[in-house]
GROMACS .gro file of C-alpha atoms in nm:
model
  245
    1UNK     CA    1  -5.651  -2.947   5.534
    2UNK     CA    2  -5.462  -2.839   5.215
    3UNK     CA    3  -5.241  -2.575   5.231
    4UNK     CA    4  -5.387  -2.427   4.943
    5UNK     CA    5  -5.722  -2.305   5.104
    6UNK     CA    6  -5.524  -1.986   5.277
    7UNK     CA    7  -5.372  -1.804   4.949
    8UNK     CA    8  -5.177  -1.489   5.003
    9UNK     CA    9  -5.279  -1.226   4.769
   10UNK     CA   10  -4.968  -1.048   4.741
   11UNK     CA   11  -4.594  -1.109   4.839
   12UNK     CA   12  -4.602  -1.194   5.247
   13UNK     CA   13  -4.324  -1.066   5.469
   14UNK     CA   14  -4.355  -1.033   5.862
   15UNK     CA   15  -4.727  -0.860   5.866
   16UNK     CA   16  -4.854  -0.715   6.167
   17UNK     CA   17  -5.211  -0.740   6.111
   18UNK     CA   18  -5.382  -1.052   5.847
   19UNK     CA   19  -5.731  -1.010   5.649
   20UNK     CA   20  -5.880  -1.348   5.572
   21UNK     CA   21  -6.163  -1.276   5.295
   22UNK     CA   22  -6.415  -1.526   5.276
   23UNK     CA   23  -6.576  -1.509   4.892
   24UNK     CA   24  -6.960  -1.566   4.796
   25UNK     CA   25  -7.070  -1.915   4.738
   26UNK     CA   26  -6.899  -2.138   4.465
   27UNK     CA   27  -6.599  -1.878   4.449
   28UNK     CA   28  -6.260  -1.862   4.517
   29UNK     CA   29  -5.933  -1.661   4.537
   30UNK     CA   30  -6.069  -1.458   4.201
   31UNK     CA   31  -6.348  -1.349   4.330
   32UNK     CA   32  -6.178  -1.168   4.627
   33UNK     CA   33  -5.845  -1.068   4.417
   34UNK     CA   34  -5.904  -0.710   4.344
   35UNK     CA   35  -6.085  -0.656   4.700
   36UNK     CA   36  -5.702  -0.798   4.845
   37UNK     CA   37  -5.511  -0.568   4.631
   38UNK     CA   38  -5.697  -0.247   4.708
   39UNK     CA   39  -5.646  -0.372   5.134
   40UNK     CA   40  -5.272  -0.465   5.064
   41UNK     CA   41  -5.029  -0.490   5.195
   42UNK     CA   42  -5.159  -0.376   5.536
   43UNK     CA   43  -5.391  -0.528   5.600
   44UNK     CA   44  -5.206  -0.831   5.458
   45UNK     CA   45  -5.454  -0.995   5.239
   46UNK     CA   46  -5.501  -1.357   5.229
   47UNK     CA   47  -5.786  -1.513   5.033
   48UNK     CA   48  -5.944  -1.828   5.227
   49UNK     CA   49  -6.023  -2.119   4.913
   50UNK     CA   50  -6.223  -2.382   4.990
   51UNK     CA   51  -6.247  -2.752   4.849
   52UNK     CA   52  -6.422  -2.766   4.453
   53UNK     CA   53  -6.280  -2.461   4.374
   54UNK     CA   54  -6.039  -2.338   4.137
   55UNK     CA   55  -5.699  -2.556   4.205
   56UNK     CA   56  -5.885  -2.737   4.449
   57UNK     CA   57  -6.148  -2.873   4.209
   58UNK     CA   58  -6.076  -3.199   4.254
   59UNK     CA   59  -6.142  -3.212   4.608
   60UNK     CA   60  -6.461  -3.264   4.733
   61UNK     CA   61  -6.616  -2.956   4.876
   62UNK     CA   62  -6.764  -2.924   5.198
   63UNK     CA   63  -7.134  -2.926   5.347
   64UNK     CA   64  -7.080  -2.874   5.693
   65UNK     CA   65  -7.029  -2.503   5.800
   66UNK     CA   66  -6.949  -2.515   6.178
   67UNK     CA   67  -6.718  -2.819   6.107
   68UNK     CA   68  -6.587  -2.627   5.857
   69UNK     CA   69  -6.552  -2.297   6.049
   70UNK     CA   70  -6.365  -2.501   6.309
   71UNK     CA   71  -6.047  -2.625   6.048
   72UNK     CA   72  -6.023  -2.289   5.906
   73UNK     CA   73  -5.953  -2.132   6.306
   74UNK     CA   74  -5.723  -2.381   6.346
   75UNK     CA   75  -5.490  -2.273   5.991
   76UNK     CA   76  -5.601  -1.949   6.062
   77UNK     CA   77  -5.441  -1.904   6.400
   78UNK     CA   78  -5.166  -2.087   6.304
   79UNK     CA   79  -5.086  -1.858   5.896
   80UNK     CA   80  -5.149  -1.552   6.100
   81UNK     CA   81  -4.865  -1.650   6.375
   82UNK     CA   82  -4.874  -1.306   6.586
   83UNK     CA   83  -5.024  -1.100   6.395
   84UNK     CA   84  -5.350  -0.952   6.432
   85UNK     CA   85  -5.614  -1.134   6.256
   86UNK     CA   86  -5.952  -0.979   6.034
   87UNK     CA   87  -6.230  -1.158   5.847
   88UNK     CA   88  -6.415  -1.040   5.598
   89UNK     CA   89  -6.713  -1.219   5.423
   90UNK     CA   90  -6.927  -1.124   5.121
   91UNK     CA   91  -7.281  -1.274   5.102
   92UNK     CA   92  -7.274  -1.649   5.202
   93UNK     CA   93  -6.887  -1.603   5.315
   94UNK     CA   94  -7.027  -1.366   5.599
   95UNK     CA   95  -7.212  -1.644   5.734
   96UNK     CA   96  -6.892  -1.830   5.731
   97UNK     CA   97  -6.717  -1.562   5.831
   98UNK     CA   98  -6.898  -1.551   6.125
   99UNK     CA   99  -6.874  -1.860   6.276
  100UNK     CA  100  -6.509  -1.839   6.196
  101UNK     CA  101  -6.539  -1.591   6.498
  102UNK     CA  102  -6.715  -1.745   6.685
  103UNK     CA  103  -6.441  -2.049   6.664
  104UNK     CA  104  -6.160  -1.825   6.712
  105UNK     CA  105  -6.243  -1.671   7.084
  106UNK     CA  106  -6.087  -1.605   7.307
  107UNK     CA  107  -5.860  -1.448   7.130
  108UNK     CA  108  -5.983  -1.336   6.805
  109UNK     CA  109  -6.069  -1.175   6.559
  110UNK     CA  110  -5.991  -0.796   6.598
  111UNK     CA  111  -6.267  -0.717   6.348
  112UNK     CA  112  -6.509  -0.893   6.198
  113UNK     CA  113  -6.650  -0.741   5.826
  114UNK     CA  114  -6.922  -0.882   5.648
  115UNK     CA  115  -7.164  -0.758   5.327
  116UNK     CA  116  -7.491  -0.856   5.162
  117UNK     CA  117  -7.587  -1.085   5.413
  118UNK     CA  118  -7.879  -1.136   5.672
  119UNK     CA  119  -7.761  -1.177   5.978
  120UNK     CA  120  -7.791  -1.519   6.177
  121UNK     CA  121  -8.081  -1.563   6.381
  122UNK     CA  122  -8.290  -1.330   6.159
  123UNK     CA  123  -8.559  -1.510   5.956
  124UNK     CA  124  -8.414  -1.636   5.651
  125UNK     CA  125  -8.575  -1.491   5.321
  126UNK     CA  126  -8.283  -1.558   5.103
  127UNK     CA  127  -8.332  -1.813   4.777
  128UNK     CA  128  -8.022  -1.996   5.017
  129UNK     CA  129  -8.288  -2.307   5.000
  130UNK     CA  130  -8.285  -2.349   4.670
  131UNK     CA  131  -7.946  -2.590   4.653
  132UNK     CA  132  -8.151  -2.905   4.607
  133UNK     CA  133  -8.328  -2.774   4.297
  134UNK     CA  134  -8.295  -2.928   3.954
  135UNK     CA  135  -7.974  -2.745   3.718
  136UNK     CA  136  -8.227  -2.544   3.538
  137UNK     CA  137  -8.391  -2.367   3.858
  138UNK     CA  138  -8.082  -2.418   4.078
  139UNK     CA  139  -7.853  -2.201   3.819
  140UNK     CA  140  -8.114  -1.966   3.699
  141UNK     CA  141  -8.142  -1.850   4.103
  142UNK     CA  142  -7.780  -1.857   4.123
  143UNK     CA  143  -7.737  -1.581   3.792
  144UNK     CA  144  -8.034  -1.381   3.951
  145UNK     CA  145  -7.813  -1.374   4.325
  146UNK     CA  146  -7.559  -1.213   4.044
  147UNK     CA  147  -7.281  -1.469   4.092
  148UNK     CA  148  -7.287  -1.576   3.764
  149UNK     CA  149  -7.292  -1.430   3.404
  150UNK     CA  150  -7.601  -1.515   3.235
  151UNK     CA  151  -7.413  -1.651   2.941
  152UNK     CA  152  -7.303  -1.930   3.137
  153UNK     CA  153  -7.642  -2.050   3.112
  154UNK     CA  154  -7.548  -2.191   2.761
  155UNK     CA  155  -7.222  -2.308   2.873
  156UNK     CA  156  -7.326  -2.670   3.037
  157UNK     CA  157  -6.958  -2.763   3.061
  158UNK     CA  158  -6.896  -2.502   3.286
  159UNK     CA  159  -7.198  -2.536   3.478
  160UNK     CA  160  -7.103  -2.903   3.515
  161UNK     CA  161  -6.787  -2.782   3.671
  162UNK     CA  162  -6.870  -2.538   3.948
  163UNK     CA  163  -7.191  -2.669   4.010
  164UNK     CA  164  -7.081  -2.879   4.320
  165UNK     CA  165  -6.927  -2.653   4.544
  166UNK     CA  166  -7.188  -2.368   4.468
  167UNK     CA  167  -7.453  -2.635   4.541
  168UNK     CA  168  -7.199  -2.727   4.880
  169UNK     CA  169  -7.197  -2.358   4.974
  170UNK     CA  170  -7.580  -2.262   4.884
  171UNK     CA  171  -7.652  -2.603   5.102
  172UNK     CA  172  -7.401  -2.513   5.427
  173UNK     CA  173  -7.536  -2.168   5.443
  174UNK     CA  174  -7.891  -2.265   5.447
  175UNK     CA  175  -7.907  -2.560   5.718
  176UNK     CA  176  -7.662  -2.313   5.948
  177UNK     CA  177  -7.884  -2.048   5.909
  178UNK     CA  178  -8.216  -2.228   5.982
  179UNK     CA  179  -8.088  -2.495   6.217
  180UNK     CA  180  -8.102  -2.508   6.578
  181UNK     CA  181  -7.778  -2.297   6.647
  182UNK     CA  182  -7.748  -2.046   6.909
  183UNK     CA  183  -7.580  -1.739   6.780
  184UNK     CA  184  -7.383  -1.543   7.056
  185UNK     CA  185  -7.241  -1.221   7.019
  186UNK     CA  186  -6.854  -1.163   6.916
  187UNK     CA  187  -6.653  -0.979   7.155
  188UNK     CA  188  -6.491  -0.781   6.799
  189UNK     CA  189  -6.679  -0.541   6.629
  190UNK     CA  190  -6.869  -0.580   6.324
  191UNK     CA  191  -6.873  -0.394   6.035
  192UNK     CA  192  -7.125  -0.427   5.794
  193UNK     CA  193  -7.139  -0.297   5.467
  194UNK     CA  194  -7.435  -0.268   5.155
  195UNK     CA  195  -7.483  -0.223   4.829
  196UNK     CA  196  -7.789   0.119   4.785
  197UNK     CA  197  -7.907  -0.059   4.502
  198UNK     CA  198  -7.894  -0.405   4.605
  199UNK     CA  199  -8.274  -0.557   4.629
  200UNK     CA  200  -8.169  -0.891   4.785
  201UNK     CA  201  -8.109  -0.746   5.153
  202UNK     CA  202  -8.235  -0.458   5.330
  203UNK     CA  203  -8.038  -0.168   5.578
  204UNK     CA  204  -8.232  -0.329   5.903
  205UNK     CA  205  -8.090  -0.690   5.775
  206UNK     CA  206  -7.749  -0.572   5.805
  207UNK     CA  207  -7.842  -0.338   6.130
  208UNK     CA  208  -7.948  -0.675   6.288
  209UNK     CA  209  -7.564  -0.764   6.286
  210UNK     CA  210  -7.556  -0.517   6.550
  211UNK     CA  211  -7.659  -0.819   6.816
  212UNK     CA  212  -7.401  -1.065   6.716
  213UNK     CA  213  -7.141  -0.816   6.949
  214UNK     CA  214  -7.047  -0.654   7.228
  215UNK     CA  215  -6.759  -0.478   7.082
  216UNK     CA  216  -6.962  -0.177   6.850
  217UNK     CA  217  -7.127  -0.215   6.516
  218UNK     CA  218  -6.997   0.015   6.175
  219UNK     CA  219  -7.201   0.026   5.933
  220UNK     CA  220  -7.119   0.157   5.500
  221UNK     CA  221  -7.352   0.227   5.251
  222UNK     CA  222  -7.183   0.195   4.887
  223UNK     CA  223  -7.300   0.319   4.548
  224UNK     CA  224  -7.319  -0.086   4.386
  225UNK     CA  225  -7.585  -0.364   4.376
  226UNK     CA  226  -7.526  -0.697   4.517
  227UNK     CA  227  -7.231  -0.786   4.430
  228UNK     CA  228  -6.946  -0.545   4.584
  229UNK     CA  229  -6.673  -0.734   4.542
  230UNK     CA  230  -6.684  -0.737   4.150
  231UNK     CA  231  -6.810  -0.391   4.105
  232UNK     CA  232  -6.680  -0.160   4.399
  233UNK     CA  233  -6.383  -0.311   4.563
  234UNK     CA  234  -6.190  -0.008   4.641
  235UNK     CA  235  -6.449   0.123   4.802
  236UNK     CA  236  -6.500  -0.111   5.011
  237UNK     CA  237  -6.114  -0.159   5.083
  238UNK     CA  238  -6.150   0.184   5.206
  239UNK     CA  239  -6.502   0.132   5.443
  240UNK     CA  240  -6.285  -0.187   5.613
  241UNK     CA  241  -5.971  -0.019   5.618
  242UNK     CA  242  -6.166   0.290   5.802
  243UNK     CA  243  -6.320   0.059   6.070
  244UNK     CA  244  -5.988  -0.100   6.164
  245UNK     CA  245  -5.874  -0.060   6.537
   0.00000   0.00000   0.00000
């Protein structure tokens, strides 16, 4: 594993508690930057890149999300040293997020934070499938999910580009999600948070978090669509900062 997919988002000393935040499909440390800023520096902050990505474009991104989810608890465990370790994941990074979890127990995480994201082992009703469409449909579904301008649409460079790890990510969460996994509860709790005015998930998808643990579920409503980290990120700085042990 690189040691560029854990990125600390500002200056790291001796931390006594570490937030991993896992971005939306196809992003990486920018999509999470101003989310780590408003959380720093405690919670540390540490953005979790993936392969395709950013300075990590030229490696070939990753399909697999349990296999994946595995090597990122092992660097995890081993950046955080003794601190205390949080996840956070928006959209498709909950999923990942999630699993994450599930690979670090015994003994982790304290919390576990996710947003705008069905929960696994609810019936999936996301456009998640759509990763083996052609460009056209693939990228339209993609700016409609609201993780990318429209604009881009006329930008085939660019498109070119980021169009392999988005297709990775839109792929990994998909086959987890309607696979053959059994999802067990977390012995953390689980906060869950929402956009009021997002139309792509619905207040009982995020209460059905609420039987992936043992440990309590927290839920926050915020005033944003979709997309939280890009238009409400100190607000929701302060909903995971409030559910912290």
């Amino acid at each position: 594993m690189s040691g560029e997919w854990l990125v600390d988002l500002v200056p790291a000393g001796r931390p006594r508690r570490v937030v991993y935040l896992f971005p939306h499909a196809g992003a990486g440390v920018a999509a999470v930057l101003a989310l780590g800023r408003a959380l720093g520096p405690d919670p540390h902050p540490v953005a979790v890149r993936l392969p395709g990505r950013e300075a990590l474009l030229d490696e070939a991104p990753l399909d697999d999300l349990p296999a994946l989810a595995a090597r990122l608890a092992t660097a995890i465990r081993a950046h955080a040293d003794s601190a205390e370790i949080i996840l956070y994941g928006h959209s498709s990074g909950s999923v990942l997020a999630y699993e994450t979890a599930r690979a670090l127990e015994p003994t982790g995480p304290a919390l576990l934070a996710v947003s705008a994201q069905q929960a696994p082992g609810t019936a999936v009703r996301t456009a998640a499938g759509c990763w083996d469409l052609p460009d056209e449909e693939f990228f339209a579904q993609v700016v409609a999910d609201g993780y990318l301008p429209a604009e881009l649409l006329e930008a085939p460079d660019v498109l070119e580009m980021v169009a392999p790890a988005l297709r990775a990510d839109y792929r990994a969460t998909h086959e987890y999600l309607t696979g053959a996994a059994r999802w067990t509860p977390l012995a953390a709790p689980i906060l869950t948070a929402r956009g009021t005015e997002d139309h792509t998930v619905t207040a009982a998808d995020l209460a059905a978090w609420s039987a992936l643990t043992t440990g309590g579920h927290m839920t926050a409503a915020l005033a944003a669509g979709h997309n939280l980290l890009r238009d409400c990120p100190e607000q929701l700085a302060d909903a995971l900062r409030r559910a912290l042990p």
